[in-house]
CSV table of C-alpha atoms and ligand atoms in Angstrom, one decimal:
chain,number,residue,atom,x,y,z
A,18,MET,CA,87.3,145.7,191.6
A,19,LYS,CA,90.0,143.2,190.7
A,20,GLU,CA,93.3,144.7,189.6
A,21,TYR,CA,95.7,143.2,187.1
A,22,ASN,CA,99.4,142.8,186.6
A,23,ILE,CA,100.2,144.3,183.2
A,24,ALA,CA,103.4,144.6,181.0
A,25,ILE,CA,104.1,146.5,177.8
A,26,LEU,CA,106.7,145.2,175.4
A,27,GLY,CA,108.1,148.2,173.5
A,28,ALA,CA,107.0,150.7,176.1
A,29,THR,CA,109.3,153.4,174.8
A,30,GLY,CA,108.0,153.3,171.2
A,31,ALA,CA,105.3,155.3,169.5
A,32,VAL,CA,102.6,152.7,170.3
A,33,GLY,CA,104.0,151.8,173.7
A,34,ARG,CA,104.0,155.3,175.0
A,35,THR,CA,100.5,155.9,173.7
A,36,MET,CA,99.4,152.8,175.5
A,37,ILE,CA,100.8,154.0,178.8
A,38,LYS,CA,98.9,157.3,178.4
A,39,ILE,CA,95.6,155.5,177.5
A,40,LEU,CA,95.8,153.0,180.4
A,41,GLU,CA,96.0,156.0,182.7
A,42,GLU,CA,93.2,157.9,180.9
A,43,ARG,CA,90.8,155.0,181.0
A,44,ASN,CA,91.8,154.2,184.6
A,45,PHE,CA,92.5,150.6,183.6
A,46,PRO,CA,92.5,148.5,186.9
A,47,ILE,CA,96.3,148.0,187.2
A,48,LYS,CA,98.0,146.4,190.3
A,49,ASP,CA,101.5,146.5,188.8
A,50,LEU,CA,102.8,147.9,185.5
A,51,LYS,CA,106.1,146.6,184.0
A,52,LEU,CA,107.7,148.4,181.1
A,53,PHE,CA,110.0,146.6,178.7
A,54,ALA,CA,112.1,147.9,175.9
A,55,SER,CA,115.6,147.3,174.3
A,56,SER,CA,118.8,147.5,176.3
A,57,ALA,CA,119.3,151.0,175.0
A,58,SER,CA,116.3,152.2,177.1
A,59,VAL,CA,117.2,150.5,180.3
A,60,GLY,CA,117.3,153.1,183.1
A,61,LYS,CA,114.8,155.4,181.4
A,62,ILE,CA,112.0,156.4,183.8
A,63,ILE,CA,108.4,156.7,182.5
A,64,ARG,CA,105.7,158.4,184.6
A,65,PHE,CA,102.4,156.5,185.1
A,66,LYS,CA,99.8,158.1,187.4
A,67,ASN,CA,101.8,159.2,190.4
A,68,LYS,CA,104.6,156.6,190.0
A,69,GLU,CA,107.9,156.6,188.2
A,70,ILE,CA,108.5,153.3,186.5
A,71,PRO,CA,111.9,152.2,185.3
A,72,VAL,CA,112.2,150.7,181.8
A,73,GLN,CA,113.6,147.1,182.0
A,74,GLU,CA,115.2,144.7,179.5
A,75,ILE,CA,113.3,141.4,179.0
A,76,THR,CA,114.8,138.5,181.0
A,77,ASN,CA,113.8,134.8,181.5
A,78,ASP,CA,111.5,135.6,184.4
A,79,SER,CA,110.0,138.9,183.0
A,80,PHE,CA,106.6,137.4,182.4
A,81,VAL,CA,106.0,135.6,185.7
A,82,ASN,CA,102.8,136.6,187.5
A,83,LEU,CA,101.5,138.8,184.7
A,84,ASP,CA,97.8,138.8,183.6
A,85,ILE,CA,98.1,140.7,180.3
A,86,VAL,CA,101.1,141.6,178.2
A,87,PHE,CA,100.6,144.2,175.5
A,88,GLY,CA,102.9,143.8,172.5
A,89,ALA,CA,104.2,147.0,170.9
A,90,VAL,CA,107.3,145.6,169.2
A,91,GLY,CA,108.0,144.3,165.7
A,92,ASN,CA,107.1,140.9,164.4
A,93,ASP,CA,110.4,139.1,165.2
A,94,LEU,CA,110.3,140.1,168.9
A,95,ALA,CA,106.5,139.3,169.1
A,96,LYS,CA,107.2,135.8,167.7
A,97,LYS,CA,110.2,135.4,170.0
A,98,PHE,CA,108.4,136.3,173.3
A,99,ALA,CA,104.9,135.0,172.6
A,100,PRO,CA,105.5,131.3,173.6
A,101,GLU,CA,107.1,132.4,176.9
A,102,ILE,CA,104.2,134.8,177.7
A,103,VAL,CA,101.6,132.1,176.9
A,104,LYS,CA,103.5,129.5,179.0
A,105,SER,CA,103.6,131.9,181.9
A,106,GLY,CA,99.8,132.1,181.8
A,107,ALA,CA,99.4,135.7,180.7
A,108,ILE,CA,97.3,136.8,177.7
A,109,PHE,CA,99.3,138.4,174.9
A,110,ILE,CA,97.5,141.2,173.1
A,111,ASP,CA,99.8,141.9,170.1
A,112,ASN,CA,100.1,144.9,167.9
A,113,SER,CA,102.4,143.4,165.4
A,114,SER,CA,101.3,141.5,162.3
A,115,ALA,CA,103.0,138.3,163.4
A,116,PHE,CA,99.8,136.4,164.4
A,117,ARG,CA,96.9,138.3,162.8
A,118,LEU,CA,96.1,135.7,160.1
A,119,GLN,CA,96.6,132.6,162.2
A,120,ASP,CA,93.3,130.6,162.4
A,121,ASP,CA,93.4,130.0,166.1
A,122,ILE,CA,94.2,133.6,167.0
A,123,PRO,CA,91.3,136.1,167.2
A,124,LEU,CA,91.7,139.4,165.3
A,125,ILE,CA,89.5,141.9,167.0
A,126,ILE,CA,87.9,145.3,166.6
A,127,PRO,CA,85.8,145.5,169.7
A,128,GLU,CA,83.0,147.5,168.1
A,129,ILE,CA,82.7,144.9,165.3
A,130,ASN,CA,83.6,141.4,166.4
A,131,PRO,CA,83.8,141.4,170.2
A,132,GLU,CA,82.5,137.9,170.5
A,133,ASP,CA,85.6,136.5,168.9
A,134,VAL,CA,87.6,137.3,172.0
A,135,GLN,CA,86.2,134.2,173.6
A,136,HIS,CA,88.1,131.9,171.3
A,137,HIS,CA,91.7,132.8,172.2
A,138,ASN,CA,94.5,130.4,173.3
A,139,GLY,CA,96.6,133.0,175.0
A,140,ILE,CA,97.2,135.3,172.1
A,141,ILE,CA,94.9,138.0,170.6
A,142,ALA,CA,95.9,140.1,167.6
A,143,ASN,CA,95.2,143.8,167.1
A,144,PRO,CA,94.5,144.5,163.4
A,145,ASN,CA,96.5,146.7,161.2
A,146,CYS,CA,95.9,150.5,161.8
A,147,ALA,CA,94.6,151.3,158.3
A,148,THR,CA,92.3,148.2,158.5
A,149,ILE,CA,90.9,149.4,161.9
A,150,ILE,CA,90.2,152.9,160.7
A,151,GLY,CA,88.7,151.9,157.4
A,152,LEU,CA,86.5,149.1,158.7
A,153,MET,CA,85.2,151.2,161.6
A,154,ALA,CA,83.9,153.7,158.9
A,155,CYS,CA,82.5,150.9,156.7
A,156,TYR,CA,81.0,148.6,159.3
A,157,PRO,CA,77.9,150.6,160.3
A,158,ILE,CA,77.0,150.9,156.6
A,159,HIS,CA,77.6,147.2,156.1
A,160,LYS,CA,75.1,146.5,158.8
A,161,ILE,CA,72.2,148.2,157.0
A,162,ASN,CA,73.3,147.6,153.4
A,163,PRO,CA,75.8,144.7,153.0
A,164,ILE,CA,78.9,145.8,151.2
A,165,LYS,CA,80.1,143.7,148.3
A,166,LYS,CA,83.3,145.6,147.5
A,167,ILE,CA,85.5,148.2,149.2
A,168,THR,CA,87.9,150.2,147.1
A,169,VAL,CA,90.2,152.2,149.4
A,170,SER,CA,93.2,154.5,149.1
A,171,THR,CA,95.0,155.4,152.3
A,172,TYR,CA,97.0,158.5,153.2
A,173,GLN,CA,99.2,157.2,156.1
A,174,ALA,CA,101.1,159.3,158.6
A,175,VAL,CA,104.8,158.8,159.2
A,176,SER,CA,104.3,157.8,162.8
A,177,GLY,CA,102.8,154.6,161.4
A,178,ALA,CA,106.4,153.6,161.0
A,179,GLY,CA,107.1,154.4,164.6
A,180,ASN,CA,109.3,157.0,166.3
A,181,LYS,CA,111.9,156.7,163.6
A,182,GLY,CA,109.4,157.7,160.9
A,183,ILE,CA,108.6,160.9,162.7
A,184,ASP,CA,112.4,161.6,163.1
A,185,GLU,CA,113.0,161.1,159.4
A,186,LEU,CA,110.2,163.5,158.3
A,187,GLU,CA,111.3,166.2,160.8
A,188,ASP,CA,115.0,165.8,159.8
A,189,GLN,CA,114.3,166.1,156.1
A,190,THR,CA,111.9,169.0,156.6
A,191,TYR,CA,114.4,170.9,158.6
A,192,LYS,CA,117.2,170.4,156.1
A,193,LEU,CA,115.0,171.3,153.1
A,194,SER,CA,113.8,174.4,154.9
A,195,ASN,CA,117.4,175.5,155.6
A,196,ASN,CA,118.6,174.9,152.0
A,197,GLN,CA,120.7,171.9,153.1
A,198,LYS,CA,121.3,169.4,150.3
A,199,ASN,CA,122.3,166.3,152.4
A,200,ILE,CA,118.9,164.6,152.5
A,201,THR,CA,119.1,161.0,153.6
A,202,PHE,CA,116.4,158.3,154.1
A,203,SER,CA,116.4,154.9,155.7
A,204,VAL,CA,112.9,154.4,157.1
A,205,PHE,CA,111.0,155.2,153.9
A,206,PRO,CA,112.0,154.1,150.4
A,207,GLN,CA,112.2,157.7,149.2
A,208,GLN,CA,112.3,161.3,150.6
A,209,ILE,CA,109.0,161.8,152.4
A,210,ALA,CA,109.2,165.5,153.2
A,211,PHE,CA,107.3,167.6,150.5
A,212,ASN,CA,106.5,164.3,148.8
A,213,LEU,CA,104.3,161.2,149.1
A,214,ILE,CA,105.2,157.5,148.5
A,215,PRO,CA,102.7,154.9,147.1
A,216,GLN,CA,104.5,152.1,148.8
A,217,ILE,CA,104.1,150.8,152.4
A,218,GLY,CA,106.0,147.6,153.0
A,219,GLU,CA,107.5,145.3,150.4
A,220,PHE,CA,105.6,144.5,147.2
A,221,GLU,CA,104.2,141.0,146.8
A,222,LYS,CA,104.1,139.0,143.5
A,223,ASN,CA,100.6,140.3,142.6
A,224,GLY,CA,101.9,144.0,142.6
A,225,TYR,CA,100.2,144.9,145.8
A,226,SER,CA,102.2,146.0,148.9
A,227,LYS,CA,102.2,144.0,152.1
A,228,GLU,CA,100.2,146.8,153.8
A,229,GLU,CA,97.6,146.7,151.0
A,230,MET,CA,97.2,142.9,151.4
A,231,LYS,CA,96.9,143.3,155.2
A,232,PHE,CA,93.7,145.3,154.5
A,233,VAL,CA,92.4,142.6,152.2
A,234,HIS,CA,93.0,139.6,154.4
A,235,GLU,CA,92.3,141.2,157.8
A,236,SER,CA,89.0,142.8,156.9
A,237,ARG,CA,87.8,139.4,155.6
A,238,LYS,CA,88.8,137.7,158.8
A,239,ILE,CA,87.2,140.4,161.0
A,240,LEU,CA,83.9,140.3,159.1
A,241,HIS,CA,84.0,136.5,158.7
A,242,SER,CA,83.6,136.8,155.0
A,243,SER,CA,85.8,135.3,152.3
A,244,GLU,CA,83.6,136.7,149.6
A,245,PHE,CA,84.0,140.3,150.5
A,246,GLU,CA,86.1,142.1,147.8
A,247,VAL,CA,88.8,144.6,148.9
A,248,ASN,CA,90.9,146.7,146.5
A,249,CYS,CA,93.5,148.8,148.3
A,250,THR,CA,96.2,151.3,147.6
A,251,CYS,CA,98.3,152.5,150.5
A,252,VAL,CA,100.2,155.8,150.4
A,253,ARG,CA,102.6,157.3,152.9
A,254,VAL,CA,102.1,161.1,153.3
A,255,PRO,CA,104.2,163.7,155.1
A,256,VAL,CA,101.7,164.0,158.0
A,257,ILE,CA,103.0,163.3,161.5
A,258,ARG,CA,100.0,161.5,163.0
A,259,CYS,CA,96.5,160.2,161.9
A,260,HIS,CA,95.7,158.2,158.8
A,261,SER,CA,93.1,159.3,156.3
A,262,GLU,CA,91.3,157.1,153.8
A,263,SER,CA,89.2,157.6,150.7
A,264,ILE,CA,86.7,154.8,150.5
A,265,THR,CA,84.2,153.6,147.8
A,266,LEU,CA,81.7,151.1,148.9
A,267,GLU,CA,79.7,149.0,146.5
A,268,CYS,CA,76.6,147.8,148.4
A,269,THR,CA,73.8,145.3,147.9
A,270,ASN,CA,70.9,147.7,147.9
A,271,GLU,CA,70.4,151.2,146.6
A,272,ILE,CA,72.1,153.9,148.6
A,273,GLU,CA,70.0,156.1,150.8
A,274,LEU,CA,72.4,158.9,152.1
A,275,ASN,CA,70.2,159.9,155.0
A,276,LYS,CA,70.1,156.3,156.4
A,277,ILE,CA,73.9,156.0,156.0
A,278,LYS,CA,74.5,159.3,157.8
A,279,ASN,CA,72.1,158.4,160.6
A,280,VAL,CA,73.7,155.0,161.2
A,281,LEU,CA,77.2,156.5,161.2
A,282,LYS,CA,76.0,159.2,163.6
A,283,LYS,CA,74.7,156.6,166.1
A,284,PHE,CA,77.6,154.2,165.9
A,285,ASN,CA,79.8,154.0,168.9
A,286,GLY,CA,83.4,155.1,167.9
A,287,ILE,CA,82.4,157.2,164.9
A,288,LYS,CA,81.9,160.9,164.6
A,289,LEU,CA,80.0,162.1,161.5
A,290,TYR,CA,82.1,165.2,160.6
A,291,GLU,CA,80.9,167.2,157.6
A,292,PRO,CA,81.9,168.5,155.2
A,293,TYR,CA,85.2,166.6,156.0
A,294,PRO,CA,87.8,165.9,158.7
A,295,THR,CA,91.5,166.4,158.4
A,296,PRO,CA,94.3,164.4,160.2
A,297,LEU,CA,95.1,167.4,162.4
A,298,GLU,CA,91.5,167.5,163.8
A,299,CYS,CA,91.6,163.8,164.7
A,300,ASN,CA,94.9,164.0,166.7
A,301,ASP,CA,95.1,162.4,170.1
A,302,GLN,CA,91.5,161.1,170.4
A,303,ASP,CA,89.7,157.8,169.7
A,304,LEU,CA,86.9,158.5,167.3
A,305,ILE,CA,87.0,157.8,163.6
A,306,TYR,CA,85.8,160.9,161.8
A,307,VAL,CA,83.8,160.4,158.6
A,308,GLY,CA,82.8,163.0,156.0
A,309,ARG,CA,82.4,163.7,152.3
A,310,ILE,CA,79.6,161.1,152.1
A,311,ARG,CA,78.2,161.1,148.6
A,312,LYS,CA,76.6,158.8,146.1
A,313,ASP,CA,78.4,157.6,143.0
A,314,PRO,CA,76.9,159.8,140.2
A,315,PHE,CA,76.7,156.8,137.9
A,316,ASN,CA,75.9,153.9,140.2
A,317,SER,CA,73.1,154.1,142.7
A,318,TYR,CA,74.5,151.1,144.7
A,319,THR,CA,77.8,152.9,145.4
A,320,VAL,CA,78.7,155.4,148.0
A,321,ASN,CA,82.0,157.3,148.6
A,322,LEU,CA,83.3,158.6,151.9
A,323,TRP,CA,86.4,160.1,153.5
A,324,CYS,CA,87.6,159.2,157.0
A,325,CYS,CA,90.4,160.0,159.4
A,326,GLY,CA,91.6,158.4,162.7
A,327,ASP,CA,94.4,158.5,165.1
A,328,GLN,CA,96.3,155.4,164.1
A,329,LEU,CA,98.4,155.4,167.3
A,330,ARG,CA,95.2,155.4,169.4
A,331,LYS,CA,92.2,153.6,167.8
A,332,GLY,CA,94.5,152.1,165.2
A,333,ALA,CA,96.8,150.5,167.8
A,334,ALA,CA,96.9,151.4,171.6
A,335,THR,CA,93.2,152.1,172.3
A,336,ASN,CA,92.0,149.1,170.3
A,337,ALA,CA,94.3,146.8,172.2
A,338,ILE,CA,93.2,148.2,175.6
A,339,GLN,CA,89.6,147.8,174.6
A,340,ILE,CA,90.3,144.2,173.9
A,341,ALA,CA,91.7,143.8,177.4
A,342,GLU,CA,88.6,145.5,178.7
A,343,LEU,CA,86.5,142.9,176.9
A,344,LEU,CA,88.4,140.2,178.7
A,345,ILE,CA,87.9,141.8,182.0
A,346,HIS,CA,84.2,142.4,181.5
A,347,ASP,CA,83.8,138.9,180.1
A,348,LYS,CA,85.3,137.7,183.4
A,349,SER,CA,87.5,135.4,181.5
A,350,LEU,CA,90.5,137.0,183.2
B,687,NAP,N1,103.1,153.1,164.8
B,687,NAP,C1,101.8,152.8,164.5
B,687,NAP,O1,101.0,153.6,164.1
B,687,NAP,C2,101.4,151.4,164.6
B,687,NAP,C3,100.0,151.1,164.4
B,687,NAP,C4,99.6,149.7,164.5
B,687,NAP,C5,100.5,148.8,164.8
B,687,NAP,N2,101.9,149.1,165.0
B,687,NAP,C6,102.8,148.0,165.3
B,687,NAP,O2,103.2,148.2,166.7
B,687,NAP,C7,104.5,147.7,166.9
B,687,NAP,C8,105.3,148.8,167.5
B,687,NAP,O3,105.4,149.9,166.6
B,687,NAP,P1,105.9,151.4,167.0
B,687,NAP,O4,105.4,152.2,165.9
B,687,NAP,O5,105.6,151.7,168.4
B,687,NAP,O6,107.5,151.2,166.8
B,687,NAP,P2,108.7,152.0,167.5
B,687,NAP,O7,108.2,153.4,167.8
B,687,NAP,O8,109.8,151.8,166.6
B,687,NAP,O9,108.9,151.3,168.9
B,687,NAP,C9,109.5,150.0,169.0
B,687,NAP,C10,109.6,149.6,170.4
B,687,NAP,O10,110.2,148.3,170.4
B,687,NAP,C11,111.3,148.3,171.4
B,687,NAP,N3,112.4,147.3,171.1
B,687,NAP,C12,113.2,147.3,170.0
B,687,NAP,N4,114.1,146.3,170.1
B,687,NAP,C13,113.8,145.7,171.3
B,687,NAP,C14,114.3,144.5,171.9
B,687,NAP,N5,115.4,143.9,171.5
B,687,NAP,N6,113.8,144.1,173.1
B,687,NAP,C15,112.7,144.8,173.6
B,687,NAP,N7,112.1,145.9,173.0
B,687,NAP,C16,112.7,146.3,171.9
B,687,NAP,C17,111.8,149.7,171.3
B,687,NAP,O11,112.6,150.0,172.4
B,687,NAP,P3,113.8,151.1,172.3
B,687,NAP,O12,113.1,152.4,172.4
B,687,NAP,O13,114.6,150.8,173.5
B,687,NAP,O14,114.5,150.9,171.0
B,687,NAP,C18,110.5,150.5,171.2
B,687,NAP,O15,110.0,150.6,172.5
B,687,NAP,C19,105.0,147.2,165.5
B,687,NAP,O16,104.7,145.8,165.4
B,687,NAP,C20,104.1,148.0,164.6
B,687,NAP,O17,104.0,147.4,163.3
B,687,NAP,C21,102.3,150.4,164.9
């Protein structure tokens, strides 16, 4: 089997480290793995299979001879390095939101729109983590009973803001548990320990946060539908890992619960989990768990559900690696 030269930008971060673990778990065919991070991480050693790989800083010739570069850095760095990566001939699979809505860049959830992978020009975007988890739960239902409108409230873990999000929750929790008064915050806009915050990202002019509007725009792009209505509220909660979502779906035809449960049970990537999953149960695995499936008591076209998924895995690292696997199986690489 052909083997590939791979690099990860942001290899020391929450997504980057998860990616290294999953590349090993899935036995991705790697010839050489390069790990890049900031200058602060140069010299760190990360274990991959039986090798110890030193973390490097990005230089002018970092991307030479690479087949795939996985991006696990913020938007600014993704935008800065993307042209160099594409010029070098590698394919950039990016986790940031820098390119997601660009027309010539595919935005892929492999279980939903794998065919879009063929239309890339060197960059492929991984959707937002809350969008991936929510759409995975909605799509099987959409296939048997087209959805007109999604109303979703998210309950998003602090690791969604990276390693520093985890540190901030742990630091505040320790201080509050030890009667210390000097609570500080910089990652989240308010204290997150023993609290929740109905804001993720800046607010836009329409009153919705950036994270909420990502769900709207990205789900329309993935489903190739500009008519699809999405109404989203994103909330940060003091959970370390795994996002949860409460979703209401308004469908075209009357809801038949048995059919919905059956289609969810059979869908690759979903676990029907009744009565309900919690974030702790979904930790460190790739399935989206779905429960609390019930009809709206006043509208026979509407169904409610609850889902949880590991946003570092299926919401980021696993989805990106599945995209790379599509490229390999497609023989376009
Ligand atoms: N966390 C999630 O659940 C999640 C889900 C979906 C998408 N994403 C997206 O994935 C990306 C990474 O997020 P994350 O949560 O993994 O963030 P993170 O934990 O803060 O990690 C950021 C990574 O970027 C590296 N970095 C920072 N400055 C750099 C520089 N100048 N040159 C090279 N590397 C540099 C960091 O290296 P050092 O360790 O050396 O600082 C670290 O490896 C972001 O775009 C985020 O929006 C995150």
